[in-house]
């Protein structure tokens, strides 16, 4: 894409990964990055003021918002006229923000919410396995044992979009859920362990966040044999035997979709809204569960 690209980083946890990818792939002729207090052009050690950046802004067509979630609404609203926009998950904070953005979006906008693991090449291979009648159980497991958050429930808020987006992508709905575990650990910040059960008619789907002693991102399914989809390694395996290894990354797919403006069924406003609604329901259940747990101790 021979155009100018604008990355709004703020204090993004994932900023090095994004910048390294963009530098390596050389997709854009120029890349401007916004940090908290200034802008700069990637590859040049020169700071730009707001006034200087505004002179360039009209030439920009593409934006990647990867600032903290609390700033997403403000930056998206400010830049909604741009042709191509990627915004990291969580998309927005509440339905009020969603309705506001929904009223501003036009047919000219191509908006992608980066549900990272839906762009993984191994995710496309999951439906072939879940359609089998012998399916008994699915477990989605996301853990990062090293990261603590400043506020209670922030880790859940940050991570919940991953399993929810996978569930909605695979099954087009959320069945009844039940909170099975909430454990809050405080150590220079907060770290929450949760387990959520989704009860489908034919099988059980279990979501586990921060229940592993290792940093893991995977989905396993039992259809008579255990098949593991390892998002971190881009690998599908069965009892440690490799079935498939993805040759491209989620970022490769994401930017291909962006370049070609490919329409995807998990990139509709309805999809984003359903994630937001389900997420709010789960967070309410988790808070209620944890309050009861604290009172009963």
Short mmCIF file of C-alpha atoms in Angstrom, two decimals:
data_model
loop_
_atom_site.label_atom_id
_atom_site.label_comp_id
_atom_site.label_asym_id
_atom_site.label_seq_id
_atom_site.Cartn_x
_atom_site.Cartn_y
_atom_site.Cartn_z
CA UNK A 1 0.00 0.00 0.00
CA UNK A 2 1.85 3.08 -1.19
CA UNK A 3 0.36 5.46 1.31
CA UNK A 4 1.05 7.11 4.64
CA UNK A 5 0.22 5.07 7.71
CA UNK A 6 -0.55 6.37 11.20
CA UNK A 7 -0.04 4.27 14.33
CA UNK A 8 -1.58 5.59 17.53
CA UNK A 9 0.32 3.73 20.22
CA UNK A 10 -0.18 5.61 23.44
CA UNK A 11 1.41 3.22 25.94
CA UNK A 12 0.50 0.05 24.07
CA UNK A 13 1.71 -3.22 25.59
CA UNK A 14 2.05 -4.66 22.07
CA UNK A 15 3.72 -1.68 20.39
CA UNK A 16 7.15 -3.24 19.70
CA UNK A 17 5.58 -6.20 17.93
CA UNK A 18 3.51 -3.95 15.68
CA UNK A 19 6.37 -1.58 14.87
CA UNK A 20 8.78 -4.44 14.16
CA UNK A 21 6.27 -6.04 11.79
CA UNK A 22 5.68 -2.78 9.89
CA UNK A 23 9.41 -2.08 9.59
CA UNK A 24 10.14 -5.61 8.35
CA UNK A 25 7.32 -5.82 5.80
CA UNK A 26 7.78 -2.28 4.39
CA UNK A 27 4.11 -2.08 3.45
CA UNK A 28 3.87 1.70 3.73
CA UNK A 29 5.89 4.54 2.24
CA UNK A 30 5.81 6.49 5.52
CA UNK A 31 4.70 5.58 9.03
CA UNK A 32 3.90 8.17 11.67
CA UNK A 33 3.65 7.13 15.30
CA UNK A 34 1.87 8.94 18.11
CA UNK A 35 3.09 8.50 21.65
CA UNK A 36 1.64 10.26 24.67
CA UNK A 37 3.22 13.67 24.18
CA UNK A 38 4.57 13.77 20.63
CA UNK A 39 4.62 12.22 17.15
CA UNK A 40 7.52 10.94 15.08
CA UNK A 41 8.14 9.45 11.65
CA UNK A 42 9.37 5.87 11.87
CA UNK A 43 13.02 5.66 10.83
CA UNK A 44 13.73 9.29 11.66
CA UNK A 45 14.78 10.45 15.11
CA UNK A 46 12.77 13.67 14.91
CA UNK A 47 9.89 14.61 17.19
CA UNK A 48 6.83 16.29 15.68
CA UNK A 49 4.48 18.61 17.51
CA UNK A 50 0.70 18.43 17.20
CA UNK A 51 0.79 21.42 14.84
CA UNK A 52 3.46 19.83 12.63
CA UNK A 53 1.58 16.54 12.49
CA UNK A 54 -1.70 18.25 11.59
CA UNK A 55 -0.09 19.53 8.38
CA UNK A 56 0.53 15.92 7.35
CA UNK A 57 -2.74 14.47 8.60
CA UNK A 58 -4.82 15.11 5.43
CA UNK A 59 -2.50 12.80 3.48
CA UNK A 60 -3.11 9.85 5.82
CA UNK A 61 -5.53 7.10 4.82
CA UNK A 62 -4.80 4.31 7.28
CA UNK A 63 -4.77 4.23 11.08
CA UNK A 64 -3.96 1.56 13.67
CA UNK A 65 -5.32 2.36 17.14
CA UNK A 66 -3.39 0.37 19.72
CA UNK A 67 -3.60 2.74 22.64
CA UNK A 68 -5.19 1.75 26.01
CA UNK A 69 -8.83 0.64 25.71
CA UNK A 70 -10.14 3.63 27.66
CA UNK A 71 -8.90 5.90 24.82
CA UNK A 72 -10.33 3.89 21.90
CA UNK A 73 -13.61 5.77 21.66
CA UNK A 74 -11.94 9.17 21.69
CA UNK A 75 -9.32 8.30 19.04
CA UNK A 76 -11.78 6.43 16.83
CA UNK A 77 -14.29 9.28 16.91
CA UNK A 78 -11.53 11.81 16.13
CA UNK A 79 -10.23 9.80 13.14
CA UNK A 80 -13.44 8.21 11.84
CA UNK A 81 -13.10 9.88 8.42
CA UNK A 82 -10.00 7.83 7.53
CA UNK A 83 -10.55 5.12 4.92
CA UNK A 84 -8.90 2.18 6.70
CA UNK A 85 -8.82 1.72 10.47
CA UNK A 86 -7.53 -1.12 12.64
CA UNK A 87 -8.46 -0.94 16.31
CA UNK A 88 -7.15 -3.36 18.90
CA UNK A 89 -9.54 -5.23 21.13
CA UNK A 90 -11.34 -4.39 23.37
CA UNK A 91 -13.22 -2.42 20.72
CA UNK A 92 -15.18 0.00 22.95
CA UNK A 93 -16.16 0.22 26.60
CA UNK A 94 -19.96 0.28 26.49
CA UNK A 95 -23.06 0.33 24.29
CA UNK A 96 -23.36 4.11 24.49
CA UNK A 97 -19.96 4.47 22.81
CA UNK A 98 -20.89 1.77 20.32
CA UNK A 99 -24.11 3.56 19.26
CA UNK A 100 -22.22 6.82 18.89
CA UNK A 101 -19.64 5.25 16.59
CA UNK A 102 -22.32 3.30 14.73
CA UNK A 103 -23.98 6.60 13.80
CA UNK A 104 -20.69 8.04 12.53
CA UNK A 105 -19.51 5.14 10.38
CA UNK A 106 -20.17 5.42 6.65
CA UNK A 107 -19.80 3.08 3.67
CA UNK A 108 -16.39 4.65 3.03
CA UNK A 109 -14.98 3.32 6.30
CA UNK A 110 -13.22 -0.03 6.41
CA UNK A 111 -12.95 -0.85 10.11
CA UNK A 112 -11.18 -3.90 11.53
CA UNK A 113 -11.23 -4.90 15.19
CA UNK A 114 -8.11 -6.97 15.82
CA UNK A 115 -9.42 -10.13 17.47
CA UNK A 116 -5.90 -11.46 16.98
CA UNK A 117 -6.60 -15.18 17.02
CA UNK A 118 -9.43 -15.02 14.50
CA UNK A 119 -6.79 -13.99 11.96
CA UNK A 120 -4.64 -17.03 12.79
CA UNK A 121 -4.36 -19.62 9.99
CA UNK A 122 -5.00 -22.45 12.46
CA UNK A 123 -8.37 -21.00 13.55
CA UNK A 124 -9.82 -21.65 10.10
CA UNK A 125 -9.25 -25.37 10.66
CA UNK A 126 -11.24 -25.62 13.91
CA UNK A 127 -14.77 -25.79 12.37
CA UNK A 128 -13.94 -29.01 10.50
CA UNK A 129 -13.33 -30.71 13.85
CA UNK A 130 -16.22 -29.25 15.87
CA UNK A 131 -18.79 -30.42 13.34
CA UNK A 132 -18.11 -34.03 14.26
CA UNK A 133 -20.86 -35.71 16.32
CA UNK A 134 -18.31 -37.22 18.68
CA UNK A 135 -17.31 -33.81 20.09
CA UNK A 136 -17.42 -33.92 23.89
CA UNK A 137 -15.60 -30.87 25.20
CA UNK A 138 -13.78 -27.69 24.14
CA UNK A 139 -11.41 -25.77 26.40
CA UNK A 140 -10.12 -22.30 25.59
CA UNK A 141 -7.11 -21.42 27.73
CA UNK A 142 -5.42 -18.01 27.93
CA UNK A 143 -2.83 -17.36 30.64
CA UNK A 144 -0.11 -14.81 31.26
CA UNK A 145 1.42 -15.55 34.66
CA UNK A 146 3.76 -12.53 34.54
CA UNK A 147 1.37 -9.64 34.02
CA UNK A 148 -0.43 -7.84 36.84
CA UNK A 149 -2.90 -4.96 36.33
CA UNK A 150 -3.37 -1.76 38.29
CA UNK A 151 -7.10 -2.23 38.93
CA UNK A 152 -9.25 -5.18 39.93
CA UNK A 153 -10.91 -6.97 36.99
CA UNK A 154 -8.76 -5.12 34.42
CA UNK A 155 -7.01 -8.34 33.41
CA UNK A 156 -10.38 -10.00 32.77
CA UNK A 157 -11.60 -6.96 30.84
CA UNK A 158 -8.46 -7.05 28.70
CA UNK A 159 -8.40 -10.81 28.02
CA UNK A 160 -12.07 -11.74 27.76
CA UNK A 161 -12.45 -10.63 24.13
CA UNK A 162 -10.13 -13.43 22.99
CA UNK A 163 -12.26 -16.43 24.05
CA UNK A 164 -15.54 -14.59 23.39
CA UNK A 165 -14.56 -13.75 19.82
CA UNK A 166 -13.52 -17.36 19.20
CA UNK A 167 -16.83 -18.70 20.57
CA UNK A 168 -18.94 -16.29 18.52
CA UNK A 169 -16.90 -16.97 15.39
CA UNK A 170 -17.31 -20.75 15.74
CA UNK A 171 -20.91 -20.99 16.95
CA UNK A 172 -22.58 -17.66 16.01
CA UNK A 173 -24.11 -17.40 19.50
CA UNK A 174 -23.47 -17.50 23.22
CA UNK A 175 -25.43 -20.15 25.14
CA UNK A 176 -26.08 -19.91 28.87
CA UNK A 177 -22.93 -19.37 30.91
CA UNK A 178 -21.94 -20.20 34.48
CA UNK A 179 -19.03 -18.80 36.48
CA UNK A 180 -17.20 -21.72 38.08
CA UNK A 181 -14.21 -19.96 39.60
CA UNK A 182 -12.98 -16.45 40.42
CA UNK A 183 -9.69 -16.05 42.24
CA UNK A 184 -8.12 -12.62 42.72
CA UNK A 185 -4.41 -12.35 43.49
CA UNK A 186 -2.90 -9.04 44.59
CA UNK A 187 0.84 -8.49 44.33
CA UNK A 188 1.86 -4.99 43.21
CA UNK A 189 -1.27 -5.14 41.09
CA UNK A 190 -4.15 -7.52 40.39
CA UNK A 191 -4.20 -10.90 38.68
CA UNK A 192 -7.48 -12.78 38.23
CA UNK A 193 -8.05 -16.46 37.59
CA UNK A 194 -11.47 -17.38 36.21
CA UNK A 195 -13.28 -20.39 34.75
CA UNK A 196 -16.51 -20.00 32.75
CA UNK A 197 -18.67 -22.85 31.49
CA UNK A 198 -20.80 -22.50 28.35
CA UNK A 199 -23.39 -25.26 28.09
CA UNK A 200 -24.11 -26.28 24.51
CA UNK A 201 -26.65 -29.04 23.85
CA UNK A 202 -24.08 -31.51 22.56
CA UNK A 203 -20.97 -30.57 24.54
CA UNK A 204 -19.41 -28.34 27.18
CA UNK A 205 -17.19 -25.37 26.35
CA UNK A 206 -14.90 -24.22 29.15
CA UNK A 207 -13.07 -20.88 29.20
CA UNK A 208 -10.03 -20.66 31.45
CA UNK A 209 -8.17 -17.41 31.99
CA UNK A 210 -4.90 -17.38 33.97
CA UNK A 211 -5.36 -20.92 35.27
CA UNK A 212 -2.07 -22.21 33.89
CA UNK A 213 1.37 -21.80 35.43
CA UNK A 214 2.70 -21.19 31.93
CA UNK A 215 2.01 -18.43 29.43
CA UNK A 216 -0.40 -20.20 27.08
CA UNK A 217 -2.88 -19.32 24.35
CA UNK A 218 -4.65 -22.37 23.04
CA UNK A 219 -7.86 -24.23 22.29
CA UNK A 220 -8.21 -27.97 22.82
CA UNK A 221 -11.11 -30.15 21.77
CA UNK A 222 -12.03 -33.71 22.63
CA UNK A 223 -13.82 -35.61 19.88
CA UNK A 224 -12.57 -39.02 20.93
CA UNK A 225 -9.02 -37.77 20.66
CA UNK A 226 -7.51 -34.54 21.99
CA UNK A 227 -6.59 -31.99 19.33
CA UNK A 228 -4.68 -28.91 20.47
CA UNK A 229 -4.68 -25.59 18.60
CA UNK A 230 -1.68 -23.64 19.91
CA UNK A 231 -2.11 -19.99 18.90
CA UNK A 232 1.24 -18.99 20.36
CA UNK A 233 3.15 -21.51 18.21
CA UNK A 234 0.73 -21.38 15.26
CA UNK A 235 0.53 -25.15 15.56
CA UNK A 236 -2.12 -27.91 15.55
CA UNK A 237 -1.13 -31.15 17.25
CA UNK A 238 -2.56 -34.44 18.51
CA UNK A 239 -0.80 -36.08 21.48
CA UNK A 240 2.38 -34.08 20.69
CA UNK A 241 2.27 -35.17 17.05
CA UNK A 242 2.27 -32.20 14.65
CA UNK A 243 -0.77 -32.06 12.38
CA UNK A 244 -0.32 -28.59 10.87
CA UNK A 245 2.05 -25.64 11.24
CA UNK A 246 0.91 -22.23 10.00
CA UNK A 247 3.37 -20.51 7.67
CA UNK A 248 1.93 -17.02 8.05
CA UNK A 249 1.11 -15.03 11.16
CA UNK A 250 -2.06 -13.31 12.35
CA UNK A 251 -0.48 -9.97 11.40
CA UNK A 252 0.12 -11.19 7.83
CA UNK A 253 -3.57 -12.07 7.51
CA UNK A 254 -4.72 -8.87 9.22
CA UNK A 255 -2.80 -6.61 6.84
CA UNK A 256 -3.82 -8.64 3.81
CA UNK A 257 -7.46 -8.16 4.80
CA UNK A 258 -6.78 -4.45 5.33
CA UNK A 259 -5.07 -4.03 1.95
CA UNK A 260 -7.80 -5.84 0.00
CA UNK A 261 -10.70 -4.58 2.15
CA UNK A 262 -11.85 -8.18 2.48
CA UNK A 263 -15.32 -8.53 4.02
CA UNK A 264 -15.33 -10.99 6.93
CA UNK A 265 -18.27 -12.32 8.94
CA UNK A 266 -16.46 -11.52 12.20
CA UNK A 267 -15.92 -7.90 11.20
CA UNK A 268 -19.47 -6.60 11.27
CA UNK A 269 -20.89 -4.10 13.74
CA UNK A 270 -23.33 -6.79 14.86
CA UNK A 271 -20.43 -9.10 15.74
CA UNK A 272 -18.66 -6.36 17.73
CA UNK A 273 -21.87 -5.47 19.52
CA UNK A 274 -22.55 -9.09 20.52
CA UNK A 275 -19.03 -9.37 21.98
CA UNK A 276 -19.59 -6.19 23.98
CA UNK A 277 -22.98 -7.33 25.31
CA UNK A 278 -21.72 -10.78 26.32
CA UNK A 279 -18.60 -9.31 27.89
CA UNK A 280 -20.66 -6.99 30.08
CA UNK A 281 -22.85 -9.92 31.17
CA UNK A 282 -19.82 -12.01 32.12
CA UNK A 283 -18.15 -9.16 33.99
CA UNK A 284 -21.32 -8.61 36.03
CA UNK A 285 -21.48 -12.32 36.90
CA UNK A 286 -17.80 -12.35 37.85
CA UNK A 287 -18.16 -9.33 40.14
CA UNK A 288 -21.27 -10.81 41.76
CA UNK A 289 -19.52 -14.17 42.23
CA UNK A 290 -16.43 -12.53 43.76
CA UNK A 291 -18.56 -10.43 46.16
CA UNK A 292 -20.36 -13.54 47.38
CA UNK A 293 -17.06 -15.36 47.70
CA UNK A 294 -15.55 -12.52 49.77
CA UNK A 295 -18.57 -12.38 52.11
CA UNK A 296 -18.58 -16.13 52.65
CA UNK A 297 -14.90 -16.31 53.65
#
